[in-house]
CSV table of C-alpha atoms in Angstrom, one decimal:
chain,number,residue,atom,x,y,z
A,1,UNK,CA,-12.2,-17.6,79.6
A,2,UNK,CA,-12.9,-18.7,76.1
A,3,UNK,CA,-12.5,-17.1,72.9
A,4,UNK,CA,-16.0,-16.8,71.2
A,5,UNK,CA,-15.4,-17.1,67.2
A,6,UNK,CA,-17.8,-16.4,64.9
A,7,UNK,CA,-18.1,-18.2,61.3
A,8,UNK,CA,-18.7,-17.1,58.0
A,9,UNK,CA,-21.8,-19.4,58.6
A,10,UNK,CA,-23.0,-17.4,61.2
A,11,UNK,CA,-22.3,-20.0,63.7
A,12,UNK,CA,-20.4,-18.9,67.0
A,13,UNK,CA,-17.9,-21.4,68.6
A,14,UNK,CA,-16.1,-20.8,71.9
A,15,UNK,CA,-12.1,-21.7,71.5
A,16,UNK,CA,-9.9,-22.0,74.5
A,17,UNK,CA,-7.5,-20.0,75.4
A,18,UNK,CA,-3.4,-19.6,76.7
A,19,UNK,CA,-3.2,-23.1,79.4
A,20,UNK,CA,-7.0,-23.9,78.2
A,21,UNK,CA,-5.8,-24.3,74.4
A,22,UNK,CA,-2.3,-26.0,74.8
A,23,UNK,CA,-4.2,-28.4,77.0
A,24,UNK,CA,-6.9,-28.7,74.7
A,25,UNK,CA,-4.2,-29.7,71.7
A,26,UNK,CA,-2.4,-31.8,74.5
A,27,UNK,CA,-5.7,-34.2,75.1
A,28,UNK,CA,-6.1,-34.3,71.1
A,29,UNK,CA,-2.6,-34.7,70.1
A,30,UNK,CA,0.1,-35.5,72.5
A,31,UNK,CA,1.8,-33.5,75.0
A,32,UNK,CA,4.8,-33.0,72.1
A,33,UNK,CA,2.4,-31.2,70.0
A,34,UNK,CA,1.4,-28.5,72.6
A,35,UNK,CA,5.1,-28.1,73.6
A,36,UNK,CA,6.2,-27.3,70.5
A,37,UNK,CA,3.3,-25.6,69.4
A,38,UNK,CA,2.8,-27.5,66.5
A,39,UNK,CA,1.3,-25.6,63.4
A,40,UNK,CA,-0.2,-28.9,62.2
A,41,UNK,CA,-1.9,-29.7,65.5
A,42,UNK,CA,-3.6,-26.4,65.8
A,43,UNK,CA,-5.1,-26.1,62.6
A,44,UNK,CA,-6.4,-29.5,62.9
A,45,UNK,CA,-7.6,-28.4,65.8
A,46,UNK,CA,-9.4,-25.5,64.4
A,47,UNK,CA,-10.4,-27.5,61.5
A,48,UNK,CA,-12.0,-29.8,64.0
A,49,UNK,CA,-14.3,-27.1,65.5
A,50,UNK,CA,-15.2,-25.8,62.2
A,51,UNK,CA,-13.2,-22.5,62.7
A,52,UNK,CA,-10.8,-20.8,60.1
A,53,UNK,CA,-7.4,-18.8,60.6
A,54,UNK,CA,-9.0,-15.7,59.3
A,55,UNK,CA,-12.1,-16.2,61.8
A,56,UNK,CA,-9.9,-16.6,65.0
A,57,UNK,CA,-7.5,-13.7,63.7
A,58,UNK,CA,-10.5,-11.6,63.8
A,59,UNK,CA,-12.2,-13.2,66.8
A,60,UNK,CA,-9.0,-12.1,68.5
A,61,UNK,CA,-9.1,-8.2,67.4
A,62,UNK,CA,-6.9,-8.1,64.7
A,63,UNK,CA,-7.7,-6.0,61.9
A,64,UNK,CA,-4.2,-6.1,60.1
A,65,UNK,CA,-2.3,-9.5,60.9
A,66,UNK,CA,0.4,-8.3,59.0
A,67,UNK,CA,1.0,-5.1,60.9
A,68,UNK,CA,1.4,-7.4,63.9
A,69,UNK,CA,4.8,-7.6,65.3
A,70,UNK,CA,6.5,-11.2,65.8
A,71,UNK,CA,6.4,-11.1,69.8
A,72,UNK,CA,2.8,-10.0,70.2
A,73,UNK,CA,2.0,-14.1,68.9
A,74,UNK,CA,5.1,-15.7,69.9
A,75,UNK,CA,5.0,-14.6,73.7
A,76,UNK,CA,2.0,-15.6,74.3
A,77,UNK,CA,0.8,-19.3,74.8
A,78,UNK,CA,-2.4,-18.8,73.2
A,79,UNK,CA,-1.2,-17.1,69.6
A,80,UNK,CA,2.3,-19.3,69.4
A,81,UNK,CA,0.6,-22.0,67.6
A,82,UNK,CA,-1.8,-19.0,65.1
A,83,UNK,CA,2.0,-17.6,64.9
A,84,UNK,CA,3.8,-21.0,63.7
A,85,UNK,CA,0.5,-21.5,61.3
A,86,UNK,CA,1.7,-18.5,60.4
A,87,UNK,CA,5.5,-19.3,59.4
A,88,UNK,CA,4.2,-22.4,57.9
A,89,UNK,CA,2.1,-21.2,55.2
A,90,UNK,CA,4.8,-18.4,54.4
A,91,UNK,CA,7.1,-21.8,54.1
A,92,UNK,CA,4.8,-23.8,52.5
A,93,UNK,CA,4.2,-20.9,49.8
A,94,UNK,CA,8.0,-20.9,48.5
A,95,UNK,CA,8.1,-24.4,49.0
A,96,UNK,CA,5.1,-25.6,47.2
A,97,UNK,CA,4.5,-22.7,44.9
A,98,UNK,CA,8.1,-21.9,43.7
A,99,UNK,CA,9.6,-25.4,43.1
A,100,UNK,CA,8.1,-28.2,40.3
A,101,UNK,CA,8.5,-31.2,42.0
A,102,UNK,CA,5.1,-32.2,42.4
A,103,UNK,CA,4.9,-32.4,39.1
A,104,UNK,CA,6.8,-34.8,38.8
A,105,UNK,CA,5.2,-37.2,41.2
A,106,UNK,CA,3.0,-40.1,39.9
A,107,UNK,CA,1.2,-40.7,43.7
A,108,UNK,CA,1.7,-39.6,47.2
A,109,UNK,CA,1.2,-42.5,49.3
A,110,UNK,CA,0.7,-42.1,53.2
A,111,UNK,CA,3.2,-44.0,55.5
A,112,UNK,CA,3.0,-44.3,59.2
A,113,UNK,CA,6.3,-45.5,59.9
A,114,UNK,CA,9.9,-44.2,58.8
A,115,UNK,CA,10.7,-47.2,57.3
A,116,UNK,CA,8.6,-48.4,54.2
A,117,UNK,CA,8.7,-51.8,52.7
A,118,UNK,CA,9.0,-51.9,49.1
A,119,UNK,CA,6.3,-53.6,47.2
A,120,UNK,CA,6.7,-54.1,43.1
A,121,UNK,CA,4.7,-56.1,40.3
A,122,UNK,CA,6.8,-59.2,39.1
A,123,UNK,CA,5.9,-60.3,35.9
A,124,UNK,CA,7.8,-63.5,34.4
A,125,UNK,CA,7.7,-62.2,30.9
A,126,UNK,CA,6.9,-58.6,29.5
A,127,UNK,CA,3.8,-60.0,27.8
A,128,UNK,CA,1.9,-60.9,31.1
A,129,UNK,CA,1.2,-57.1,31.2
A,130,UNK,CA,-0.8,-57.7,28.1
A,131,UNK,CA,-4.6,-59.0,27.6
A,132,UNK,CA,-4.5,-61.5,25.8
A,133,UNK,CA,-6.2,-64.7,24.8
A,134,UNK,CA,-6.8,-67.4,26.4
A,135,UNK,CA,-7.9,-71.1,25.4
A,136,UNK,CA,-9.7,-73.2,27.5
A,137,UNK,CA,-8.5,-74.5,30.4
A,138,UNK,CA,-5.8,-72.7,29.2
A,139,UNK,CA,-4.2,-70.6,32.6
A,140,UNK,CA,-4.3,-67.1,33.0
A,141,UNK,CA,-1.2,-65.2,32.7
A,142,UNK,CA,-0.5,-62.7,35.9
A,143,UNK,CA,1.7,-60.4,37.5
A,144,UNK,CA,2.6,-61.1,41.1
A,145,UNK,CA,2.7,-58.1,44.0
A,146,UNK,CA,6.2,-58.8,45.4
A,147,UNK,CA,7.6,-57.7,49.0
A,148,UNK,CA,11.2,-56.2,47.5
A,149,UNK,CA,14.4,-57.3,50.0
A,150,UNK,CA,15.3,-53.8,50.6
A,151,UNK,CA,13.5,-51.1,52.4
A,152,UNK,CA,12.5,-47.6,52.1
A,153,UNK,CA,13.8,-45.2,55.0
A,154,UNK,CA,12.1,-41.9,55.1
A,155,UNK,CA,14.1,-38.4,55.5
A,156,UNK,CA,13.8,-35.3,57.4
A,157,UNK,CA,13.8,-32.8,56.0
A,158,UNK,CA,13.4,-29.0,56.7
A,159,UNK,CA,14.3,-25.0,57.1
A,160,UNK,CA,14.1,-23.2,60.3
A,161,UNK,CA,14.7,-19.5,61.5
A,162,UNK,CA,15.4,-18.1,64.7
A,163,UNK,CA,13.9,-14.9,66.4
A,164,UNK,CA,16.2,-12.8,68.2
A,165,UNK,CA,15.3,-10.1,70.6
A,166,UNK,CA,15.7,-6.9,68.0
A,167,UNK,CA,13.8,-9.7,65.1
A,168,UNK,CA,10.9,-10.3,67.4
A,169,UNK,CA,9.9,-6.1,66.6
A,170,UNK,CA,9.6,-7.3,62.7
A,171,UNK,CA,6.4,-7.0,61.3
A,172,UNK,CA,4.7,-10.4,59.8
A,173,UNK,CA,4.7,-8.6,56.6
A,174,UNK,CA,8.4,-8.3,57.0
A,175,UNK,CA,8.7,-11.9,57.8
A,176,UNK,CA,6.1,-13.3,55.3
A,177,UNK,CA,9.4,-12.4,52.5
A,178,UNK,CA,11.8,-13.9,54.6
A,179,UNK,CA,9.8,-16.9,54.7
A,180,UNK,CA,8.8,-17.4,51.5
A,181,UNK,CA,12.3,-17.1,50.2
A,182,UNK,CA,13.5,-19.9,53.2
A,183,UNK,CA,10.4,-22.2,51.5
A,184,UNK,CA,11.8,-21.4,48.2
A,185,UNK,CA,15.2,-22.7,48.8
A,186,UNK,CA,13.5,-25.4,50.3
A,187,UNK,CA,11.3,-26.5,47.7
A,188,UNK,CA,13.9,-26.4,45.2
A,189,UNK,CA,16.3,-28.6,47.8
A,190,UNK,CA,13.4,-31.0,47.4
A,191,UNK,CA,12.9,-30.6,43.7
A,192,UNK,CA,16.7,-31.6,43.0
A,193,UNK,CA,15.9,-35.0,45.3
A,194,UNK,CA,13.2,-35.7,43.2
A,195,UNK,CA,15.0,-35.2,39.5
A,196,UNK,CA,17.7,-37.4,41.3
A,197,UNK,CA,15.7,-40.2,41.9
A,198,UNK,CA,15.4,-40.2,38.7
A,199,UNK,CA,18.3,-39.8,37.6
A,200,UNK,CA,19.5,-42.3,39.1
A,201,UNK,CA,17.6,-44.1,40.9
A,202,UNK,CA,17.0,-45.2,44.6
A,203,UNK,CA,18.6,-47.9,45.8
A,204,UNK,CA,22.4,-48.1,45.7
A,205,UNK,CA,22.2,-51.6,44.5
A,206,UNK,CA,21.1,-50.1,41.0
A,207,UNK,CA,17.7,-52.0,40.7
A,208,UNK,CA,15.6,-49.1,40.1
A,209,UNK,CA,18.0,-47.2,37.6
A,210,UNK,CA,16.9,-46.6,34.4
A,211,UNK,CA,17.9,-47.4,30.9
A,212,UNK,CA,20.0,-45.4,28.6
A,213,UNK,CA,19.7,-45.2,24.5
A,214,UNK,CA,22.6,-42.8,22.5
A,215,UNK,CA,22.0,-40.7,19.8
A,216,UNK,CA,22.4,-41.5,16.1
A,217,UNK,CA,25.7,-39.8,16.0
A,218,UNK,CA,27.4,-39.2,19.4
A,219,UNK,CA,28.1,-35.4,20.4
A,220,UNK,CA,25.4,-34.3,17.1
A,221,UNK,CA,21.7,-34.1,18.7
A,222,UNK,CA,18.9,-33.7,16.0
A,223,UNK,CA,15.5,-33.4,16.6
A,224,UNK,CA,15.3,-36.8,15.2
A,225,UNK,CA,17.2,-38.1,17.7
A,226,UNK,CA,14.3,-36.9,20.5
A,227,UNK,CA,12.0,-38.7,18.2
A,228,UNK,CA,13.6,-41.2,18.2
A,229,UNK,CA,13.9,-41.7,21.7
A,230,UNK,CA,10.6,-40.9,22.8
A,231,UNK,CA,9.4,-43.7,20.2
A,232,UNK,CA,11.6,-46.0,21.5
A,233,UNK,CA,10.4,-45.5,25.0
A,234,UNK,CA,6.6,-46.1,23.6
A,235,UNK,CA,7.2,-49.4,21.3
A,236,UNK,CA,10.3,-50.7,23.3
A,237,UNK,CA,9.7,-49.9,26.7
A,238,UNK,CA,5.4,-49.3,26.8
A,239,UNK,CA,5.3,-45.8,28.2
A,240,UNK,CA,4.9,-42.5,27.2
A,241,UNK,CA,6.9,-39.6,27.7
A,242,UNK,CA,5.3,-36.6,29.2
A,243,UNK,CA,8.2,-34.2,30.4
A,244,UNK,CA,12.0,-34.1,29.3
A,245,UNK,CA,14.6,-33.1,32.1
A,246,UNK,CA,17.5,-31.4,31.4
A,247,UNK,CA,19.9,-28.5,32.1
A,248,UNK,CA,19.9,-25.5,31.2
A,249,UNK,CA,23.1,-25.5,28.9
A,250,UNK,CA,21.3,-28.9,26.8
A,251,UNK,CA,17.5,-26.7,27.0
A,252,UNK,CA,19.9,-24.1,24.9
A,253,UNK,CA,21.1,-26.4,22.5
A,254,UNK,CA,18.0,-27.8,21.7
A,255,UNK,CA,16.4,-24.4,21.7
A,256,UNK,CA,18.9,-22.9,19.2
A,257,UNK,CA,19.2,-26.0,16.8
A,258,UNK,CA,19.5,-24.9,13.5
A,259,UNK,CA,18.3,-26.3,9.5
A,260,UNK,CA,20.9,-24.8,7.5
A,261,UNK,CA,21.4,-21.4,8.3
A,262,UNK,CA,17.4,-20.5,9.9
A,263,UNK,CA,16.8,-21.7,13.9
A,264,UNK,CA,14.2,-24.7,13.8
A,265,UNK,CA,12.9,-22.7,16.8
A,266,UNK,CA,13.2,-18.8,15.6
A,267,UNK,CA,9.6,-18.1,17.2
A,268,UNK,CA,10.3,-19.5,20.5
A,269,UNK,CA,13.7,-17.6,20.6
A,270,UNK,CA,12.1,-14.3,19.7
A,271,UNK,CA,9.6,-14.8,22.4
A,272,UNK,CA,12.2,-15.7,24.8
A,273,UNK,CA,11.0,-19.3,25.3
A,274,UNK,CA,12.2,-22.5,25.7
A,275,UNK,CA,11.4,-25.3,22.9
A,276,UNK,CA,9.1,-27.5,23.5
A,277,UNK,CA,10.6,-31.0,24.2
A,278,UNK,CA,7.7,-34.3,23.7
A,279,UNK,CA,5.3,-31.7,23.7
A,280,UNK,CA,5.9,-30.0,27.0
A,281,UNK,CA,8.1,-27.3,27.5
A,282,UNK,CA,11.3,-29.0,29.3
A,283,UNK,CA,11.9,-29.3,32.9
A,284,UNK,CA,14.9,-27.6,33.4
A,285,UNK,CA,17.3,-28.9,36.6
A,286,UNK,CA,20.9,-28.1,37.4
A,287,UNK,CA,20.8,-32.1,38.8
A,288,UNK,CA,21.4,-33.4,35.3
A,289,UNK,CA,24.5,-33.3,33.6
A,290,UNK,CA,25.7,-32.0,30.4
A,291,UNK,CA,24.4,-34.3,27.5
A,292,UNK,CA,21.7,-35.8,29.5
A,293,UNK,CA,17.8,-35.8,29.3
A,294,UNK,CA,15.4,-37.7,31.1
A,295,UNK,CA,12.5,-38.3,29.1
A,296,UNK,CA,9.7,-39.1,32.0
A,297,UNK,CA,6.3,-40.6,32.1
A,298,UNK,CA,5.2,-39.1,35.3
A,299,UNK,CA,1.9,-41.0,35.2
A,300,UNK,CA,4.1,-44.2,36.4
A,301,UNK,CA,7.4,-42.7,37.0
A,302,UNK,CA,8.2,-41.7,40.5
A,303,UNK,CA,6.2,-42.4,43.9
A,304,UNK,CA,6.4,-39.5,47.3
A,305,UNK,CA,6.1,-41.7,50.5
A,306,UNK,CA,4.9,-39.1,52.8
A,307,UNK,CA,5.5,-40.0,56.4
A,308,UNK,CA,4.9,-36.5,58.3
A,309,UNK,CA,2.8,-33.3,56.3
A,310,UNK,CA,4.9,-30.3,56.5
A,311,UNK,CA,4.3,-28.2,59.9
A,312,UNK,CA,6.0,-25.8,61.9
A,313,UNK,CA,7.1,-26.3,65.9
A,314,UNK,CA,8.7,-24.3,68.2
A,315,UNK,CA,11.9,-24.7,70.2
A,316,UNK,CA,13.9,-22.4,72.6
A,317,UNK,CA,17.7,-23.2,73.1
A,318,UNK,CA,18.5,-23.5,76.7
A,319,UNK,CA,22.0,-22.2,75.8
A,320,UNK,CA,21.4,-19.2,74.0
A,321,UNK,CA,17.6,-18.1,74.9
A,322,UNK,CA,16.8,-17.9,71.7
A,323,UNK,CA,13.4,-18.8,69.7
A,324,UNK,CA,12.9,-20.8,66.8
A,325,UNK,CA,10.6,-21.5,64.4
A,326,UNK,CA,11.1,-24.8,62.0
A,327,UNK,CA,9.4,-26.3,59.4
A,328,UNK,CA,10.2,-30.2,58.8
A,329,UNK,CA,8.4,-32.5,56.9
A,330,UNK,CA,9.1,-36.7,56.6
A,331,UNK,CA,8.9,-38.0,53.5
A,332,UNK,CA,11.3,-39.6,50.7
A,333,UNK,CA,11.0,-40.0,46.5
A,334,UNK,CA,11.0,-43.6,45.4
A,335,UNK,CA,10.7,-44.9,41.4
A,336,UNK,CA,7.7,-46.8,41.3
A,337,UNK,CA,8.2,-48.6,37.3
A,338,UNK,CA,11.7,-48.5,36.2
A,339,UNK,CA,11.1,-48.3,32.5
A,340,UNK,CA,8.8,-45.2,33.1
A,341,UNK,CA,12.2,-42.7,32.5
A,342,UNK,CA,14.4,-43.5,29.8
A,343,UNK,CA,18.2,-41.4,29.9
A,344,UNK,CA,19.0,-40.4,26.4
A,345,UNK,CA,23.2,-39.6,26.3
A,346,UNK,CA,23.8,-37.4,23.9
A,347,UNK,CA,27.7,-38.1,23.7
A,348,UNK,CA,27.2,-41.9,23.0
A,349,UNK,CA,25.8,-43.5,19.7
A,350,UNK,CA,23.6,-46.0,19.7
């Protein structure tokens, strides 16, 4: 018998249930999907028939969802996939919400295939980026799109948890903080892949690392020096700065830099904030070393192939009998213009 659902629109639309629903996901997306009760299946699904989670969790009877406990949804073949929805937006809360690395991502770009050619402009000479002009007859400078020799190879990536017998009595309040701490580790996981990238780089080959400019007087960072750096990326290089990476130990030093005997930044310290580092306060990452920053133009910068959206799937070990719940996503970080991120070493003169 089918669930009737009624919308905020006033609409009612009958949903299958238990065998009716895994089949219904199984005819829509693959017999993997209803298996593992896929969290992204179902609430395409739902999207598809113009139904929301809060809708169906009402439709269903619930009042409180997070008075529920776990095995009232994950025994039953009907509420596994509303259960793994669920885990995945307590996931997706710590993981998206809690971590910065989408801020530091110029484009996401789609991929149906875990291994992504590389594409890049090749231009001859730095001035073909320029318009310029042109006499007549006179050919027109370009920049070719060029298939790179190496490839891309998308990772895995993910955080799971397992319910036990005693767990499955937890309330999904109760598990809403466990998951949003798990998603937090997790996003941050992915936030330190990112800053590495580019840091360093992608391929081991070195073609994508980026360029490195001292200080005017190794192991003495001025404010000048950031200046000077962050002009030098502008007039040398063509890109702006928008974000400064560091640690936390160089975010102190620049923070407590002194003229004479007064901090540069006395207001900031007294408000306990960071200084502001080419106009943004820094981006603070335990991936960089000491006397390192990574001034960034995330406009151009850094590129997110993303080969699978984050979801959640079940899985029972035949072993041990018990449940879990994991949250995976495909994806991997790639720098998309080399001279977008410029390394200033703070214990080398230039």
């Amino acid at each position: 018998m089918n669930l009737k659902v009624k919308t905020k629109a006033g609409r009612t639309v009958e949903m299958p249930q238990g065998a009716g629903l895994r089949k219904a996901i199984e005819d829509k997306f693959g017999s993997k999907a209803a298996d593992s009760a896929s969290s992204y299946a179902f609430k395409r699904y739902i999207a598809d028939q113009g139904i929301t989670k809060s809708e169906l969790i009402r439709a269903l009877g619930i009042e409180d969802i997070g008075k529920v406990q776990v095995r009232e949804l994950l025994d039953n073949d009907g509420t596994k996939p509303l259960f793994n929805a669920i885990v995945e937006d307590g996931l997706r809360m710590g993981f998206e919400r809690n971590s910065n690395w989408a801020a530091l991502v110029a484009q996401t770009v789609n991929s149906d295939q875990l291994s992504q050619q590389w594409y890049y402009l090749d231009a001859e000479d730095p001035d073909d980026y320029d318009l310029r002009e042109i006499g007549q007859g006179a050919p027109i400078p370009v920049g070719k799109i060029q298939l790179g020799d190496n490839s891309i190879k998308l990772h895995k990536r993910g955080r799971g948890i397992e319910w036990t017998d005693e767990s499955r009595r937890a309330n999904i309040d109760m598990v809403a903080l466990w998951l949003r701490q798990l998603g937090r580790q997790l996003g941050r996981q992915y936030e330190n892949v990112a800053v590495s990238r580019l840091l360093n780089g992608y391929f081991t080959d070195g073609q994508d690392s980026p360029r490195s400019l001292g200080i005017a007087t190794a192991g003495e960072l001025s404010l000048a020096d950031i200046f000077y750096g962050s002009a030098y990326m502008e007039q040398e290089m063509g890109f702006t700065p928008k974000v400064a990476i560091m640690n936390l130990e160089t975010a102190y030093r620049i923070t407590t830099l002194r003229d004479g005997d007064a901090y540069v930044y006395r207001n900031e310290l007294q408000n306990g904030q960071f200084a502001d580092v080419v106009n943004a306060p820094p981006f603070i990452s335990n991936e960089v070393p000491d006397n390192r920053i990574i001034l960034v133009d995330t406009d151009f910068a850094l590129v997110r192939y993303n080969g699978k959206p984050f979801g959640v799937e079940s899985e029972r070990s035949a072993k041990t009998q018990v449940e879990g719940s994991y949250g995976t996503e495909i994806s991997e970080f790639v720098p998309f213009e080399k001279d977008a991120r410029l390394i200033l070493t703070l214990d080398t003169a230039r």
